[in-house]
Amino acid sequence: MKQAGIFITLEGVEGAGKSTAVASVAAFFSQRGLQVECSREPGGTPTAETIRHILLNPTAEALAEPAELMLLFAARAQHVAHRIKPALAAGKIMICDRFTDSSRAYQGAGRGMDRALIEILAKAAEQGLEPHLTLLLDLPVAAGLARAAARRGLTLRDRFEREPAEFFERIRAEFLQLAAQTPRIVIINAAKPLAEVQAQIHAVLQAKFPKIAARPLGEHHG
Ligand code: T5A
């Protein structure tokens, strides 16, 4: 299937502000008349959302690490085939809260799982798809966890949020290392106030997509 659209992913530790940033990225494109679709992982299709529930549920049967890994990639395979690729083929801007870099960081560095196996599963699930741009929202782990806790309020921590701080330190370090090795990943300083984070994101989008940035605001091209 031809990819006419643009695929942008957001990554980072818990509470980095990815969901908030998805809205900023979406606004940049939709204000310039482009069709935008937003999604998240794990999830994004009915089957993938069912798998998400299994993955995040803290009270269900404990998940063996290989089961967690394969469920994540099963959800991703559904998401890529039934949502992301069709949206890109239709020329849309597809914005996704987390993608394969999360598996590299959480399962690879966090859980210490086999990196080669992760890349094999990634190849099978992605079917040649790669993000055009990944925004890595980076901030100290403690700050992210505090934001996530404040937003969560009295609701239960999910299965990942129950991990110790060291788990998230390994994940943050891996994300930064991936960014150093991968030109598509751009680091955003997510510890700054929201308006500053949004300005950083806008500047990256402007530099990466200058023709789109130059379009008049508010005009709709269909
Ligand atoms: N996972 C996922 C894996 O292990 N492997 C994988 O391959 C994949 C895809 C998903 C879990 O699954 C794991 C990782 C995750 O643990 P989730 O619920 O989607 O679970 O968890 P997160 O993606 O971490 O989502 P969060 O909602 O916790 O974090 P966000 O989206 O980064 O943060 P956001 O935008 O909700 O912001 C959190 C709070 O901070 C405020 C917001 O208003 C909000 O209240 N905020 C700011 N406050 C001050 N300054 C700023 N700059 C702020 N930006 C946002």
Coordinates of C-alpha atoms and ligand atoms in Angstrom, one line a residue:
M1 CA 0.0 0.0 0.0
K2 CA 1.4 3.4 -1.0
Q3 CA 2.3 5.8 1.8
A4 CA 1.2 9.3 0.8
G5 CA 0.7 10.7 4.3
I6 CA 3.1 11.5 7.1
F7 CA 3.6 9.3 10.2
I8 CA 4.7 11.1 13.4
T9 CA 5.2 9.3 16.8
L10 CA 5.7 10.7 20.3
E11 CA 7.8 8.9 22.9
G12 CA 8.9 9.4 26.5
V13 CA 8.6 8.0 30.0
E14 CA 5.3 8.1 32.0
G15 CA 3.8 11.6 32.4
A16 CA 6.3 13.2 29.9
G17 CA 3.3 15.0 28.2
K18 CA 2.9 12.9 25.1
S19 CA -0.9 13.0 25.1
T20 CA -0.8 16.8 25.5
A21 CA 1.8 17.0 22.7
V22 CA -0.3 14.9 20.3
A23 CA -2.9 17.7 20.4
S24 CA -0.2 20.4 19.6
V25 CA 1.1 18.4 16.6
A26 CA -2.4 17.7 15.4
A27 CA -3.2 21.5 15.6
F28 CA -0.1 22.4 13.5
F29 CA -1.4 20.3 10.6
S30 CA -5.1 20.7 10.9
Q31 CA -4.8 24.5 11.1
R32 CA -3.1 24.3 7.7
G33 CA -5.9 22.3 6.1
L34 CA -4.5 18.8 6.4
Q35 CA -6.5 15.8 7.5
V36 CA -5.1 14.4 10.8
E37 CA -5.7 11.2 12.7
C38 CA -4.5 10.6 16.2
S39 CA -4.0 7.3 17.8
R40 CA -2.1 5.5 20.6
E41 CA -0.2 2.4 21.5
P42 CA -0.9 -0.1 22.7
G43 CA -4.3 0.3 21.1
G44 CA -5.8 2.1 18.1
T45 CA -8.1 -0.6 16.8
P46 CA -10.8 -2.6 18.6
T47 CA -8.6 -5.7 18.8
A48 CA -5.6 -3.7 19.8
E49 CA -7.6 -1.8 22.5
T50 CA -8.7 -5.2 23.9
I51 CA -5.0 -6.2 24.1
R52 CA -4.2 -2.9 25.8
H53 CA -6.7 -3.7 28.5
I54 CA -4.8 -7.0 29.1
L55 CA -1.4 -5.3 29.1
L56 CA -2.3 -2.5 31.5
N57 CA -4.6 -4.4 33.9
P58 CA -2.8 -4.6 37.3
T59 CA -5.2 -7.1 38.8
A60 CA -5.2 -9.8 36.2
E61 CA -3.0 -12.9 36.0
A62 CA 0.7 -11.9 36.0
L63 CA 2.0 -11.6 32.5
A64 CA 5.2 -13.5 31.6
E65 CA 7.7 -11.1 29.9
P66 CA 7.6 -12.9 26.5
A67 CA 3.8 -12.7 26.6
E68 CA 3.9 -9.0 27.3
L69 CA 6.3 -8.5 24.4
M70 CA 4.3 -10.5 22.0
L71 CA 0.9 -9.0 23.0
L72 CA 2.4 -5.5 22.4
F73 CA 3.5 -6.5 18.9
A74 CA 0.2 -8.3 18.2
A75 CA -1.5 -5.0 19.0
R76 CA 1.0 -3.1 16.8
A77 CA 0.5 -5.5 13.9
Q78 CA -3.3 -4.8 14.0
H79 CA -2.8 -1.1 14.4
V80 CA -0.4 -0.9 11.5
A81 CA -2.5 -3.0 9.1
H82 CA -5.9 -1.7 9.9
R83 CA -5.4 1.9 11.0
I84 CA -2.0 3.5 10.3
K85 CA -1.3 2.2 6.8
P86 CA -4.9 2.9 5.5
A87 CA -4.7 6.5 7.0
L88 CA -1.3 7.1 5.3
A89 CA -2.5 5.7 2.0
A90 CA -5.4 8.2 2.2
G91 CA -2.8 11.0 2.5
K92 CA -3.5 11.7 6.2
I93 CA -1.2 12.9 8.9
M94 CA -1.1 10.0 11.4
I95 CA 0.1 11.0 14.9
C96 CA 0.7 8.2 17.4
D97 CA 1.3 8.3 21.1
R98 CA 4.0 5.7 21.4
F99 CA 5.3 3.2 18.8
T100 CA 8.1 0.6 18.5
D101 CA 10.7 2.8 20.2
S102 CA 8.6 2.2 23.4
S103 CA 9.1 -1.5 23.0
R104 CA 12.9 -0.9 22.5
A105 CA 13.0 1.2 25.7
Y106 CA 10.4 -0.6 28.0
Q107 CA 10.9 -4.2 27.0
G108 CA 14.5 -3.9 25.7
A109 CA 16.1 -1.7 28.4
G110 CA 13.4 -1.8 31.1
R111 CA 12.8 -5.5 31.1
G112 CA 16.1 -6.5 29.6
M113 CA 14.6 -8.6 26.9
D114 CA 16.4 -9.8 23.8
R115 CA 17.0 -6.8 21.4
A116 CA 17.3 -9.1 18.4
L117 CA 13.9 -10.6 19.1
I118 CA 12.4 -7.2 19.5
E119 CA 13.7 -6.2 16.0
I120 CA 12.4 -9.4 14.4
L121 CA 8.9 -8.8 15.9
A122 CA 9.1 -5.1 14.8
K123 CA 9.8 -6.1 11.2
A124 CA 6.9 -8.5 11.3
A125 CA 4.5 -6.0 12.8
E126 CA 5.6 -2.9 10.9
Q127 CA 5.7 -4.3 7.4
G128 CA 8.1 -1.7 6.2
L129 CA 6.5 1.2 8.0
E130 CA 8.8 3.8 9.8
P131 CA 7.9 7.1 11.4
H132 CA 8.9 10.2 9.4
L133 CA 9.6 12.0 12.7
T134 CA 9.6 11.0 16.3
L135 CA 9.4 13.6 19.1
L136 CA 11.1 12.3 22.3
L137 CA 9.6 14.2 25.3
D138 CA 12.5 14.0 27.8
L139 CA 12.3 15.0 31.4
P140 CA 13.7 13.6 34.7
V141 CA 11.8 10.4 35.7
A142 CA 10.7 11.8 39.1
A143 CA 9.0 14.8 37.4
G144 CA 7.2 12.5 34.9
L145 CA 6.0 10.2 37.6
A146 CA 4.8 13.1 39.7
R147 CA 2.8 14.5 36.7
A148 CA 1.3 11.1 35.9
A149 CA 0.3 10.6 39.6
A150 CA -1.3 14.1 39.8
R151 CA -3.3 13.4 36.6
R152 CA -4.3 10.0 37.8
G153 CA -5.7 11.2 41.1
L154 CA -7.3 8.3 43.0
T155 CA -7.4 5.8 40.2
L156 CA -5.3 2.7 40.4
R157 CA -1.7 2.7 39.0
D158 CA -1.6 0.5 35.8
R159 CA 0.7 -2.5 35.5
F160 CA 3.7 -0.5 34.2
E161 CA 3.3 2.4 36.6
R162 CA 3.8 0.0 39.5
E163 CA 7.4 -0.6 38.4
P164 CA 10.2 1.0 40.5
A165 CA 12.0 4.3 39.6
E166 CA 15.1 2.4 38.3
F167 CA 13.0 0.7 35.6
F168 CA 12.0 4.1 34.3
E169 CA 15.6 5.4 34.6
R170 CA 16.7 2.6 32.3
I171 CA 13.9 3.5 29.9
R172 CA 14.8 7.2 29.8
A173 CA 18.5 6.4 29.2
E174 CA 17.6 4.0 26.3
F175 CA 15.3 6.7 24.7
L176 CA 18.2 9.2 24.9
Q177 CA 20.6 6.6 23.4
L178 CA 18.1 5.8 20.6
A179 CA 17.8 9.5 19.9
A180 CA 21.6 9.9 19.6
Q181 CA 21.7 7.1 17.1
T182 CA 18.6 7.8 15.0
P183 CA 18.2 11.0 13.0
R184 CA 14.4 10.8 12.9
I185 CA 14.2 11.2 16.7
V186 CA 14.3 14.8 18.0
I187 CA 14.5 15.5 21.7
I188 CA 12.1 18.0 23.2
N189 CA 12.9 19.3 26.7
A190 CA 9.6 18.3 28.4
A191 CA 10.6 19.6 31.8
K192 CA 9.8 23.1 30.6
P193 CA 6.4 24.8 31.1
L194 CA 3.7 23.7 28.7
A195 CA 3.9 26.8 26.5
E196 CA 7.6 26.4 26.0
V197 CA 7.2 22.7 25.2
Q198 CA 4.7 23.6 22.6
A199 CA 7.0 26.3 21.1
Q200 CA 9.8 23.7 20.8
I201 CA 7.5 21.2 19.1
H202 CA 6.3 24.0 16.7
A203 CA 9.9 24.9 15.8
V204 CA 10.7 21.2 15.0
L205 CA 7.7 20.9 12.8
Q206 CA 8.4 24.1 11.0
A207 CA 12.0 23.0 10.3
K208 CA 11.0 19.5 9.2
F209 CA 7.9 20.5 7.1
P210 CA 8.7 24.0 5.8
K211 CA 6.2 23.8 2.9
I212 CA 3.3 22.8 5.2
A213 CA 4.4 25.5 7.7
A214 CA 4.2 28.1 5.0
R215 CA 0.5 27.4 4.3
P216 CA -2.0 30.0 5.4
L217 CA -3.6 29.3 8.8
G218 CA -7.3 28.3 8.8
E219 CA -7.4 27.4 5.1
H220 CA -8.9 24.0 4.4
H221 CA -7.6 22.1 1.4
G222 CA -9.7 18.9 2.0
Ligands
T5A1 N1 4.3 0.4 26.7 C1 3.8 0.9 25.6 C2 5.4 -0.6 26.7 O1 5.8 -1.1 27.7 N2 5.8 -1.0 25.4 C3 5.3 -0.5 24.2 O2 5.7 -0.9 23.2 C4 4.2 0.5 24.4 C5 3.6 1.0 23.1 C6 1.0 2.7 28.1 C7 2.0 1.9 28.9 O3 2.4 0.9 28.0 C8 3.8 0.8 28.0 C9 4.3 2.2 28.4 C10 3.2 2.7 29.3 O4 3.5 2.4 30.6 P1 -0.3 4.8 28.9 O5 -1.4 5.0 29.9 O6 -0.6 5.1 27.5 O7 0.2 3.4 29.1 O8 0.9 5.6 29.5 P2 1.7 6.8 29.0 O9 1.9 6.7 27.5 O10 2.9 6.9 29.8 O11 0.7 8.0 29.3 P3 0.7 9.1 30.4 O12 -0.7 9.6 30.3 O13 1.1 8.6 31.7 O14 1.7 10.1 30.0 P4 1.8 11.3 28.9 O15 0.8 11.0 27.8 O16 3.2 11.4 28.5 O17 1.4 12.6 29.7 P5 0.1 13.6 29.6 O18 0.2 14.3 28.3 O19 -1.1 12.8 29.9 O20 0.5 14.5 30.8 C11 0.5 14.1 32.1 C12 0.1 15.3 33.0 O21 1.1 16.3 33.0 C13 0.5 17.5 32.5 C14 -0.7 17.2 31.8 O22 -1.7 18.2 31.8 C15 -1.2 15.9 32.6 O23 -1.9 16.3 33.7 N3 1.5 18.2 31.7 C16 2.4 19.2 32.1 N4 2.5 19.8 33.2 C17 3.4 20.8 33.3 N5 4.3 21.1 32.3 C18 4.2 20.5 31.1 N6 5.0 20.8 30.1 C19 3.2 19.5 31.0 N7 2.8 18.6 29.9 C20 1.8 17.9 30.4

